[in-house]
Every structure is written in structure tokens, then in C-alpha cells.
Tab-separated table of C-alpha atoms in Angstrom:
chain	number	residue	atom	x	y	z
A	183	UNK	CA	46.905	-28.075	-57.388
A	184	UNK	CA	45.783	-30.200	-54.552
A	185	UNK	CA	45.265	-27.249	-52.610
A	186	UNK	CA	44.043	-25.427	-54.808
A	187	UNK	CA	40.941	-27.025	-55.059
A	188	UNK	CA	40.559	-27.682	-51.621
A	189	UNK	CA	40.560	-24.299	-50.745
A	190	UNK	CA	37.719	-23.375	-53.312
A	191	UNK	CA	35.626	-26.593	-51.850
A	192	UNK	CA	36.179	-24.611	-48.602
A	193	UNK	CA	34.873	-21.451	-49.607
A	194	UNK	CA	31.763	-23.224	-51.545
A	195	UNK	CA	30.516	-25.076	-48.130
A	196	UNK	CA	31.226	-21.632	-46.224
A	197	UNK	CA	29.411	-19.924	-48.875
A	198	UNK	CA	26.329	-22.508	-49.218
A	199	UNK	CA	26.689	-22.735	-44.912
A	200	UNK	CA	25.800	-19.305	-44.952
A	201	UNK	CA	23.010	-19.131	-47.173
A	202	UNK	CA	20.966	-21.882	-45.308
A	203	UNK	CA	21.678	-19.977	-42.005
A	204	UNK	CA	20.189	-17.064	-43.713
A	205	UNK	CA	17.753	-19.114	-45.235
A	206	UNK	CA	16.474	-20.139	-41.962
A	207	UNK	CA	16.518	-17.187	-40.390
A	208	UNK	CA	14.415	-15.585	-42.976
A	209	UNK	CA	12.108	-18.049	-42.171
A	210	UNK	CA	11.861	-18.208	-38.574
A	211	UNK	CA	11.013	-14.707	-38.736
A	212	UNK	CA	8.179	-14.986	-41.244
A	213	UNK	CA	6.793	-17.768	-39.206
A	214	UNK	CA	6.709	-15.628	-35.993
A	215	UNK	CA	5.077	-12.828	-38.019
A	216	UNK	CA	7.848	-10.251	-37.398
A	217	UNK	CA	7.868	-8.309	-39.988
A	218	UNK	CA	10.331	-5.115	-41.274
A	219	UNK	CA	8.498	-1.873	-39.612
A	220	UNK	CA	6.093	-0.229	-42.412
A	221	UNK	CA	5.258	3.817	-42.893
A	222	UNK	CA	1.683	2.883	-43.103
A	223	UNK	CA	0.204	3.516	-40.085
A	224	UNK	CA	-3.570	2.661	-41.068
A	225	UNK	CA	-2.738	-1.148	-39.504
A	226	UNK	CA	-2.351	0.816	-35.904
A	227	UNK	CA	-5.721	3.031	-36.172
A	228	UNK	CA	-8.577	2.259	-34.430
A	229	UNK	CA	-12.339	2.093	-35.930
A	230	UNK	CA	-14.714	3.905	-34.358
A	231	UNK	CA	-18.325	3.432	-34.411
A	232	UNK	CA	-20.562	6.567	-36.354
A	233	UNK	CA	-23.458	5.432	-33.541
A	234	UNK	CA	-23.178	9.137	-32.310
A	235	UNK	CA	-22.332	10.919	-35.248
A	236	UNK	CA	-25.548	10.977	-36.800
A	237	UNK	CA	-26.781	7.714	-37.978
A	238	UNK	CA	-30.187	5.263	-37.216
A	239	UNK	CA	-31.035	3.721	-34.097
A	240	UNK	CA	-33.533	0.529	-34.437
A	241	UNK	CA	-35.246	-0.732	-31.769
A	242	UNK	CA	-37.941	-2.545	-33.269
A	243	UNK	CA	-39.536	-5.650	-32.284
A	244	UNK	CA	-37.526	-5.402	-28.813
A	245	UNK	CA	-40.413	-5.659	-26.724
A	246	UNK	CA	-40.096	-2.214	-25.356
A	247	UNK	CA	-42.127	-1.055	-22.545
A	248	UNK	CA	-40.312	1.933	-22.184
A	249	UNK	CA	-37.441	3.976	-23.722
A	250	UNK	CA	-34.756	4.415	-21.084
A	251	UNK	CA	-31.221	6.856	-21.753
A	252	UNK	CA	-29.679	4.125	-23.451
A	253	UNK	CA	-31.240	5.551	-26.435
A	254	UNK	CA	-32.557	8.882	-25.459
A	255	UNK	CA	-28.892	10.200	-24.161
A	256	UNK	CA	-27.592	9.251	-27.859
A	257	UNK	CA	-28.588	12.789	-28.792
A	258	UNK	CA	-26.694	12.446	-32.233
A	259	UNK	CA	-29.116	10.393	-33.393
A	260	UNK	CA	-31.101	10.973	-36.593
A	261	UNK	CA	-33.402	8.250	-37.180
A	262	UNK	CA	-35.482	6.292	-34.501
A	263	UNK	CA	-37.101	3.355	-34.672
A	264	UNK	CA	-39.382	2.121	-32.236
A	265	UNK	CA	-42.048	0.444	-33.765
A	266	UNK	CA	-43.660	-2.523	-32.479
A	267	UNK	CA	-42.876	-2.711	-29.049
A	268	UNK	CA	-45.383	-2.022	-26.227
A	269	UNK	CA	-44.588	1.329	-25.438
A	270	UNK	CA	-47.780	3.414	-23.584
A	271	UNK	CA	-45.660	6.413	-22.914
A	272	UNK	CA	-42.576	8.469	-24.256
A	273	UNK	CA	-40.160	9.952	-21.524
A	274	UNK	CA	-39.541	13.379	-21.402
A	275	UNK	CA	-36.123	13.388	-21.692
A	276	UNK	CA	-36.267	12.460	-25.267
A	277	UNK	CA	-36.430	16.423	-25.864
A	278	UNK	CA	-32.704	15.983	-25.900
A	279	UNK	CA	-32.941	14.481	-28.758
A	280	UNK	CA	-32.630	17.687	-30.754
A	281	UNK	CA	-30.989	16.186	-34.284
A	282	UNK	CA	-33.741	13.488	-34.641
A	283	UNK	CA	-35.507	14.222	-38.297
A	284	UNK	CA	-37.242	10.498	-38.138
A	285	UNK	CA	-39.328	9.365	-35.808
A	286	UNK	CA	-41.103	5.750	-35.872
A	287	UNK	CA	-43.658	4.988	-33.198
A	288	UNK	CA	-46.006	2.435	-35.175
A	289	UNK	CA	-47.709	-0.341	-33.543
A	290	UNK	CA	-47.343	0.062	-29.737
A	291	UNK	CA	-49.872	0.992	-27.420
A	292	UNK	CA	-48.897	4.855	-26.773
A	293	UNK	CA	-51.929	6.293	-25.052
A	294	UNK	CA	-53.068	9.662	-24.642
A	295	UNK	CA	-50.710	12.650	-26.621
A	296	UNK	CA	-47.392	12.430	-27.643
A	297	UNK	CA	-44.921	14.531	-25.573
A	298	UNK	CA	-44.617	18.453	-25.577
A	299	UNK	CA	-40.661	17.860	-25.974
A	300	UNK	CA	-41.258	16.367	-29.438
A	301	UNK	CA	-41.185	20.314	-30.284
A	302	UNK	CA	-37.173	20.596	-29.783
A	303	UNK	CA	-36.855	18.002	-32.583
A	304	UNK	CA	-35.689	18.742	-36.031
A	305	UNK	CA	-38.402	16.211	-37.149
A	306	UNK	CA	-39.111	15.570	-41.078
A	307	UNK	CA	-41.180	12.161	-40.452
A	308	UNK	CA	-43.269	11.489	-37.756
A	309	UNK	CA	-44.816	8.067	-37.859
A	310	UNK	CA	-47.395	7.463	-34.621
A	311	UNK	CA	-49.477	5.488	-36.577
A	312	UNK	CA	-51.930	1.930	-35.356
A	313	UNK	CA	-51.838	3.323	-31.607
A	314	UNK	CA	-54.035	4.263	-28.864
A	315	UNK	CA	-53.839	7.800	-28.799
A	316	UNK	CA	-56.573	10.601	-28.082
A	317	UNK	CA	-54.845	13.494	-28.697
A	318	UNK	CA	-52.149	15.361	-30.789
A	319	UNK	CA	-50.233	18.009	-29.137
A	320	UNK	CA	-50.516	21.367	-29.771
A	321	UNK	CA	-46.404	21.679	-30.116
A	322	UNK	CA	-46.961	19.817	-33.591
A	323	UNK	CA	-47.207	23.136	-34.822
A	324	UNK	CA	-43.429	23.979	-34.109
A	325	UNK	CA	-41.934	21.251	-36.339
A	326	UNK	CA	-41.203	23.667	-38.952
A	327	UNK	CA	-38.941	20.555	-40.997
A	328	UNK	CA	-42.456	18.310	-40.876
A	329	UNK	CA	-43.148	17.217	-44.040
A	330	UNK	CA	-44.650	13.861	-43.076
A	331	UNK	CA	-47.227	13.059	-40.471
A	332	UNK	CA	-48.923	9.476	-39.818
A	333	UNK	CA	-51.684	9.535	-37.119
A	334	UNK	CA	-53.475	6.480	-39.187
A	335	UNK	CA	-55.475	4.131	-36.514
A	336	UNK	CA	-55.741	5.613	-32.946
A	337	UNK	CA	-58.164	7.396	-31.313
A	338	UNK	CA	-58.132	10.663	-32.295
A	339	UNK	CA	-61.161	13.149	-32.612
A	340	UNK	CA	-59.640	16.452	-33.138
A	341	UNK	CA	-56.371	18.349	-34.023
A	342	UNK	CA	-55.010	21.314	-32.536
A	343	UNK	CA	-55.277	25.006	-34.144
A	344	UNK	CA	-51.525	25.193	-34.365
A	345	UNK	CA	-51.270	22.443	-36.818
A	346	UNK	CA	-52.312	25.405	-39.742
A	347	UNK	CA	-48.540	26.498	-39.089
A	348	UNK	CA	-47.949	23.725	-41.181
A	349	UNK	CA	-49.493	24.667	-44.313
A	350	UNK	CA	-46.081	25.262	-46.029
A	351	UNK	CA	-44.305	22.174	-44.818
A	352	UNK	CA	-46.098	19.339	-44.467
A	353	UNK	CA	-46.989	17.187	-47.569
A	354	UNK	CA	-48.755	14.122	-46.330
A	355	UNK	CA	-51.173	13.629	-43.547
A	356	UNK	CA	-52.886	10.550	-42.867
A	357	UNK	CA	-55.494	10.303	-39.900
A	358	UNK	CA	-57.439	7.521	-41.578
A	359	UNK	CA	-59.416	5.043	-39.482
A	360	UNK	CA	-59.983	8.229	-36.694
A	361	UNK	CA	-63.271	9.096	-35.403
A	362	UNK	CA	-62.667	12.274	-37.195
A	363	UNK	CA	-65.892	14.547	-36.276
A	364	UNK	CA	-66.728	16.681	-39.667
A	365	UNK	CA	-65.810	19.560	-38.270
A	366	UNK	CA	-62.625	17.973	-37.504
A	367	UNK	CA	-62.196	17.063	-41.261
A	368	UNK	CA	-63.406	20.656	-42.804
A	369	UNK	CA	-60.911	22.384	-40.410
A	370	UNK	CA	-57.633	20.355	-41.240
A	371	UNK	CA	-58.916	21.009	-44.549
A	372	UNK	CA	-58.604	24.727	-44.584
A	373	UNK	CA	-56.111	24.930	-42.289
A	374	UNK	CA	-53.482	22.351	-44.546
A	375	UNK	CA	-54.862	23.542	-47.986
A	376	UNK	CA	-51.335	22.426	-49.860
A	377	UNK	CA	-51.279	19.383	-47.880
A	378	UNK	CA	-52.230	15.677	-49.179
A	379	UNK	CA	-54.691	14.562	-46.058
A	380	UNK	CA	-55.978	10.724	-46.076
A	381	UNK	CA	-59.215	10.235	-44.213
């Protein structure tokens, strides 16, 4: 009988032996973070960034004095901002970017007329508003998306005849605080009659 019951103490400390090995060993290899393999593989992908598929570049406040391929070779782009900087001029490889719809150019000190390349642009907006400009070019006329045009606060005395190509696109125009001649005035006026035009 005396045996007996030694031999079952003997199997109960191999028994109880064995489970604090495996006790251990389960945690040792929690604590080292190896885990049992997983089917999901979403842990292993890597995120890209959308920055070329499409999306909004701001460069605002940056203290531009000039936009350089960092943002002009991002030809994905959609939506620029580059208002209040101190740009005078816009390169003319920006004509690459073909996709852009808005364009921001508020509050610099852009001189002159806005680039000819502006007219390979799918622009909707085009904001060139509290600038130093003179002139508009006459490509404006080939934004056929335009539907939005801010030319508020620069220096600007007359528009070009192939703005009227507008007439079916563009909603707003605002050339307010312009030395608009009246002749200026009376010909935007017939030549945007469905447009909304703020003096």
C-alpha cells in the first residue's frame, strides 16, 4: 500500500513539474513577443502616402520666393496652395501640372501676368487675388473647367478678348479694387453676361 501511494505522489510532482515548465515557457515566449504565425497579412503591408495620387499641396505662409520642382514635379496634384508667401513670379514648368483644378496665389507680390502654361491646367478655382499684377493672360480663355476667378486687388486695367469663351463656365468674377477703365467694365459685362462680376 506503501507503494502504492508513493508511486501516485510520483506521478503528481511529474505531472505538476511539467505544467510549470510549460507554464514558463508559455511565458518566456509572450514576453519576447513571439507569437504563433497569423493569416493576416495587413500587419506586414506598408502605408503609402496619397501625396501623388491626387490630393492638396499647402504651402502657405512658407515664405516662398519661388516655387521650385519640389512641388511643381508632383504633377498629381489637385489643389495648390501658395498663398502668402512672396512669390513675384510663377515658373514655367508648372504647365506640368496638368490635374491641378485649384489654384491659390493670394497675398504675394506676383507682378506682371500670370503664366501662359496656366492653360494646360484643368483649373476650376483660380485665386490671384491682393497682388501686384498688370495683366491677365490671354490663355484664361482656355480653362474651359473655370468656374471661379479672383483678380480682387492688383493692378489690373483691362482683360483679354478671350475671356468671353467663358461665358458658359465661369460663375464668379471678382476684379474689385482694379483701376478698371469703363470700357473695361462694359466689355466683361457683355462678354460674361451669365457670370456674377464684383467691381
Amino acid at each position: 500500500m506503501k507503494n502504492v501511494i508513493i508511486g501516485i505522489l510520483a506521478v503528481l510532482v511529474i505531472l505538476a513539474g511539467g505544467w510549470i515548465v510549460y507554464d514558463k515557457l508559455i511565458k518566456a515566449d509572450s514576453s519576447t513577443g513571439m507569437t504563433a504565425p497569423s493569416s493576416d497579412s495587413s500587419s506586414n503591408t506598408t502605408t503609402t502616402s496619397t501625396a501623388n495620387e491626387g490630393t492638396t499641396i499647402d504651402m502657405s505662409d512658407k515664405g516662398l520666393t519661388k516655387v521650385g520642382p519640389d512641388i511643381y514635379e508632383k504633377t498629381n496634384t489637385t489643389v495648390l496652395i501658395l498663398s502668402n508667401n512672396q512669390l513675384t513670379s510663377l515658373p514655367s514648368e508648372m504647365g506640368k501640372m496638368t490635374k491641378l483644378e485649384v489654384l491659390k496665389l493670394n497675398n504675394n507680390i506676383l507682378e506682371g501676368s500670370l503664366i501662359a502654361e496656366i492653360r494646360k491646367m484643368s483649373l476650376v478655382e483660380l485665386d490671384a487675388s491682393n497682388n501686384n499684377m498688370t495683366g491677365v493672360p490671354a490663355e484664361i480663355g482656355q480653362l474651359s473647367k473655370l468656374q471661379t476667378l479672383n483678380y480682387s486687388n492688383n493692378k489690373i486695367t483691362d482683360f483679354p478678348n478671350e475671356i468671353s469663351n467663358l461665358k458658359n463656365t465661369l460663375k464668379v468674377l471678382n476684379v474689385s479694387g482694379n483701376p478698371l477703365t469703363q470700357e473695361t467694365i462694359n466689355n466683361l459685362n457683355n462678354s460674361l453676361p451669365n457670370t456674377t462680376i464684383s467691381y
